[in-house]
XYZ file of C-alpha atoms in Angstrom:
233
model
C 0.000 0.000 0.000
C 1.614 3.314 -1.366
C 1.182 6.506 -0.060
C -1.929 7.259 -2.276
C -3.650 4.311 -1.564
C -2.778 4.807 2.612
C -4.877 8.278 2.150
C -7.765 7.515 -0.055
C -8.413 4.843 2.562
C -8.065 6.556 5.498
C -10.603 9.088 3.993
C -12.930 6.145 3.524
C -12.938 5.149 7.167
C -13.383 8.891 7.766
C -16.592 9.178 5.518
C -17.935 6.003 7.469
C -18.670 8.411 10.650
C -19.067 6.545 13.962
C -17.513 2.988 14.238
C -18.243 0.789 16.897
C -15.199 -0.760 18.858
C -13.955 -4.198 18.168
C -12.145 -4.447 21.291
C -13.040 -3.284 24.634
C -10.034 -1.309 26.637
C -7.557 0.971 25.632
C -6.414 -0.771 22.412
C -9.603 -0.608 21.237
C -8.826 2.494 18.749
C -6.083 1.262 17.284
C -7.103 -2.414 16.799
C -10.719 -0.815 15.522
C -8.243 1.001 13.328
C -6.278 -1.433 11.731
C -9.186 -4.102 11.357
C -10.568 -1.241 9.110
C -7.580 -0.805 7.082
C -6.799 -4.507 6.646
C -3.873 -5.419 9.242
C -3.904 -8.467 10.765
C -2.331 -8.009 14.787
C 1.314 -8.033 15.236
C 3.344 -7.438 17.600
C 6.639 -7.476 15.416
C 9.694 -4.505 15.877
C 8.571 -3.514 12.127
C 6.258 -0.835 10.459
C 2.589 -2.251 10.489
C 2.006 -1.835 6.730
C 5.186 -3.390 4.530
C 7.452 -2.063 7.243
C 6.702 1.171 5.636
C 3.948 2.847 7.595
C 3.385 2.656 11.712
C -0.299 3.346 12.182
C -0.777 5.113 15.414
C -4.279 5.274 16.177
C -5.299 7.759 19.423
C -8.151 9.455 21.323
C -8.079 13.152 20.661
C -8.531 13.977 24.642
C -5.828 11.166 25.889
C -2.751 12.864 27.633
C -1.024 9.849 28.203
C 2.089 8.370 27.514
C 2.478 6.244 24.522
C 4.674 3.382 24.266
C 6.946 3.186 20.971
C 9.117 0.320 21.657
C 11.280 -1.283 24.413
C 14.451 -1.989 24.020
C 17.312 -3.359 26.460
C 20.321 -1.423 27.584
C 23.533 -2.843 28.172
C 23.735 -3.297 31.735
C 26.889 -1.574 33.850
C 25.469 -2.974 37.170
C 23.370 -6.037 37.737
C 19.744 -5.501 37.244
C 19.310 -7.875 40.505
C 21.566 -5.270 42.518
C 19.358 -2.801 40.789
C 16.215 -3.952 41.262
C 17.244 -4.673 45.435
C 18.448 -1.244 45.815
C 15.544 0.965 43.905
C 12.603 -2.038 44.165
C 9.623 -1.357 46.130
C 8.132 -4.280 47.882
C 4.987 -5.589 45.757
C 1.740 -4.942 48.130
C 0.279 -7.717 46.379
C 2.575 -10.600 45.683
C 4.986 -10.110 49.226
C 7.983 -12.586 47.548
C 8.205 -9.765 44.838
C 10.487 -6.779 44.666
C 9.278 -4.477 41.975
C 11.010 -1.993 39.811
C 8.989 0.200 37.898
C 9.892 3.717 37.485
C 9.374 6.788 34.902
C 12.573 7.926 34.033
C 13.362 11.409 31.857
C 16.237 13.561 31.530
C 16.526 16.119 34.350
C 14.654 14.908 36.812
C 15.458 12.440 39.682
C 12.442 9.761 40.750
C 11.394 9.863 44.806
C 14.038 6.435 44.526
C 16.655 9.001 42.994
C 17.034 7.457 39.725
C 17.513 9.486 36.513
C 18.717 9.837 33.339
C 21.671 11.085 31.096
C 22.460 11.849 27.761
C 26.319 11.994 27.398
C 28.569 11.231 24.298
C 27.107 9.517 22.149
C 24.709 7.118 24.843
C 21.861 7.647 27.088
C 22.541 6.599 30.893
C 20.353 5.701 33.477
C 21.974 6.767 36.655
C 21.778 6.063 40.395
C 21.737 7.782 43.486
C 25.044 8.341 43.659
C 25.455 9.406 40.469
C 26.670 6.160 38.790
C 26.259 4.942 35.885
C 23.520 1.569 36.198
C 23.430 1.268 32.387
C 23.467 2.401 29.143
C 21.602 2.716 25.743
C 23.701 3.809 22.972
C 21.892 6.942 20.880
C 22.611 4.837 17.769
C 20.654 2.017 18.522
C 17.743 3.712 19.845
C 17.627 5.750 16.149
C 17.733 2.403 14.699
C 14.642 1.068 16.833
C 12.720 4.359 15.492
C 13.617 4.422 12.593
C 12.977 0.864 11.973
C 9.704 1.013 13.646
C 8.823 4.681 12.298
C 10.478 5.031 8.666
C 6.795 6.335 8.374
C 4.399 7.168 10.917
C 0.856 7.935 10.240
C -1.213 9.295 13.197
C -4.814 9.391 12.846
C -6.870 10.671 15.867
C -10.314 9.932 16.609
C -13.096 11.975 18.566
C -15.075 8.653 20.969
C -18.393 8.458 21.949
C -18.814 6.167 25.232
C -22.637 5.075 26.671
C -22.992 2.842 29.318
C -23.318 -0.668 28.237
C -22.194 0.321 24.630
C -19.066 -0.245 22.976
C -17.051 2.413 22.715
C -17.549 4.553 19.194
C -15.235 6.139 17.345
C -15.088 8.882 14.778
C -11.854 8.775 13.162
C -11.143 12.591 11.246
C -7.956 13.839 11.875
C -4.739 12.299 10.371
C -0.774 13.576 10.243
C 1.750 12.208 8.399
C 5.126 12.377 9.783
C 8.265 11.322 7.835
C 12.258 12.380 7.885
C 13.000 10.950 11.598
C 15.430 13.173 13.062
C 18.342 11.719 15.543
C 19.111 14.968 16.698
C 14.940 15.522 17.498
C 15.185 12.271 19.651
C 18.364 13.566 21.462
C 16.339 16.996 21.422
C 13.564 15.623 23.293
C 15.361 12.996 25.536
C 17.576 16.222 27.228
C 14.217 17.559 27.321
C 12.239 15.445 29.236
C 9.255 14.740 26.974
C 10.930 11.218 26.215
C 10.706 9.237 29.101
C 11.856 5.601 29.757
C 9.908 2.874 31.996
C 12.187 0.336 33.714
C 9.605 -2.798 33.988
C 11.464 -5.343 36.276
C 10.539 -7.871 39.195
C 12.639 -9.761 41.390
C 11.608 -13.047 43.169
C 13.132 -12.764 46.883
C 12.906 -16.415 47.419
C 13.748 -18.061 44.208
C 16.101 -14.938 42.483
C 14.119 -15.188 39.664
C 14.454 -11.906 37.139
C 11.616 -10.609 35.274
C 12.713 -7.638 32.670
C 9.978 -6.626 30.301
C 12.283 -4.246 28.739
C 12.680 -0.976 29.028
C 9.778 0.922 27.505
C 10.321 4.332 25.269
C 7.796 6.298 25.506
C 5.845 9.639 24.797
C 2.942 12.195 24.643
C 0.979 11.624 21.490
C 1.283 15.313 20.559
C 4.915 15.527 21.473
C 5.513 12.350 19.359
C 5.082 14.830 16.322
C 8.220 16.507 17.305
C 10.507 13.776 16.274
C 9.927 14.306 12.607
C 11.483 16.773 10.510
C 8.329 17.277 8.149
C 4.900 16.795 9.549
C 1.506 16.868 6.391
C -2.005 17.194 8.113
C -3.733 14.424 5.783
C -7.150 14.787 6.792
């Protein structure tokens, strides 16, 4: 699907008017979405439409973050060491020692974690001031840019009545190409890219759970990391 094709059908879903859910929750929109336009579910590192196009459906009033992919770092101290030092005791699973914080540039968590950019990688620091671990700039352009060569937003008014799906009027899309390594860099010193560490530790058995580390951002801040943004519809 070119370009052309993308538009003309994302004009058609437009000119349907109010669409009924397929999927209760908060992926509703986007799985509504892509049902429309022909994707089957994925959940690969690629584009969604011949790793060309990423089709970011979204609620026009949601504020919150969005996730755009995880990715490991390399790991300077032991995410076990990590995860005793900065965990907080799960309330609802006592053997558990959880670690999951929202990191950004600039700003320490109550736990007195932050973040870095120095050189040419992205740190996640201690306390102390040490370096935990790192994420080299390079490979987090290559995660966007192989998950957003092209990224085409389309936001949707939604219409929710008790005991009713939820409806959804899809009428505003942006196109967003030219993915900029110095706009990610840009925004990470910023703060409006933050990072969720998503890691459990088993007291009793050591066992490590690590989700990945989770990029993520404001759907209207997500705009910024393109060097040329075209309102569509």
């Amino acid at each position: 699907m070119n370009n052309i094709e993308l538009k003309s059908k994302l004009h058609e879903i437009k000119n349907m008017g109010w669409v009924d859910s397929l999927r209760t929750g908060d992926t509703g929109i986007g799985y509504t979405l892509e049902t429309l336009l022909g994707i089957d579910e994925n959940n690969d590192s690629a584009a969604d439409i011949d790793g060309k196009f990423e089709i970011k459906g979204m609620r026009k009033e949601s504020t919150s973050l969005k996730t755009h992919f995880s990715q490991s770092p390399i790991w300077i101290v032991k995410p076990r060491d990590i995860i005793r030092k900065y965990g907080q005791q799960c309330s609802e699973n006592p053997e558990r020692i959880n670690c999951y914080s929202t990191l950004q540039c600039g700003k320490e968590t109550p736990q007195g974690l932050k973040l870095e950019v120095r050189n040419s990688n992205l740190f996640l620091k201690g306390s102390n001031n040490e370096d935990l671990a790192e994420y080299p700039l390079e490979v987090i352009r290559f995660r966007y840019r192989q998950k957003f060569t092209d990224m085409v937003m389309v936001l949707a008014e939604r219409q929710k009545q008790r005991g009713k799906p939820e409806r959804f009027l899809y009428n505003e899309v942006y196109y967003c190409n030219n993915l900029s390594l110095t706009k990610v860099i840009k925004l990470l010193k910023q703060g409006k890219m933050k990072v969720d560490l998503r890691m459990w530790l088993n007291k009793d058995t050591n066992r490590l759970r690590d989700r990945g580390t989770a990029f993520r951002m404001k759907r209207e801040e997500t705009k910024e990391l393109f060097d040329k943004v075209t309102r569509w519809i």
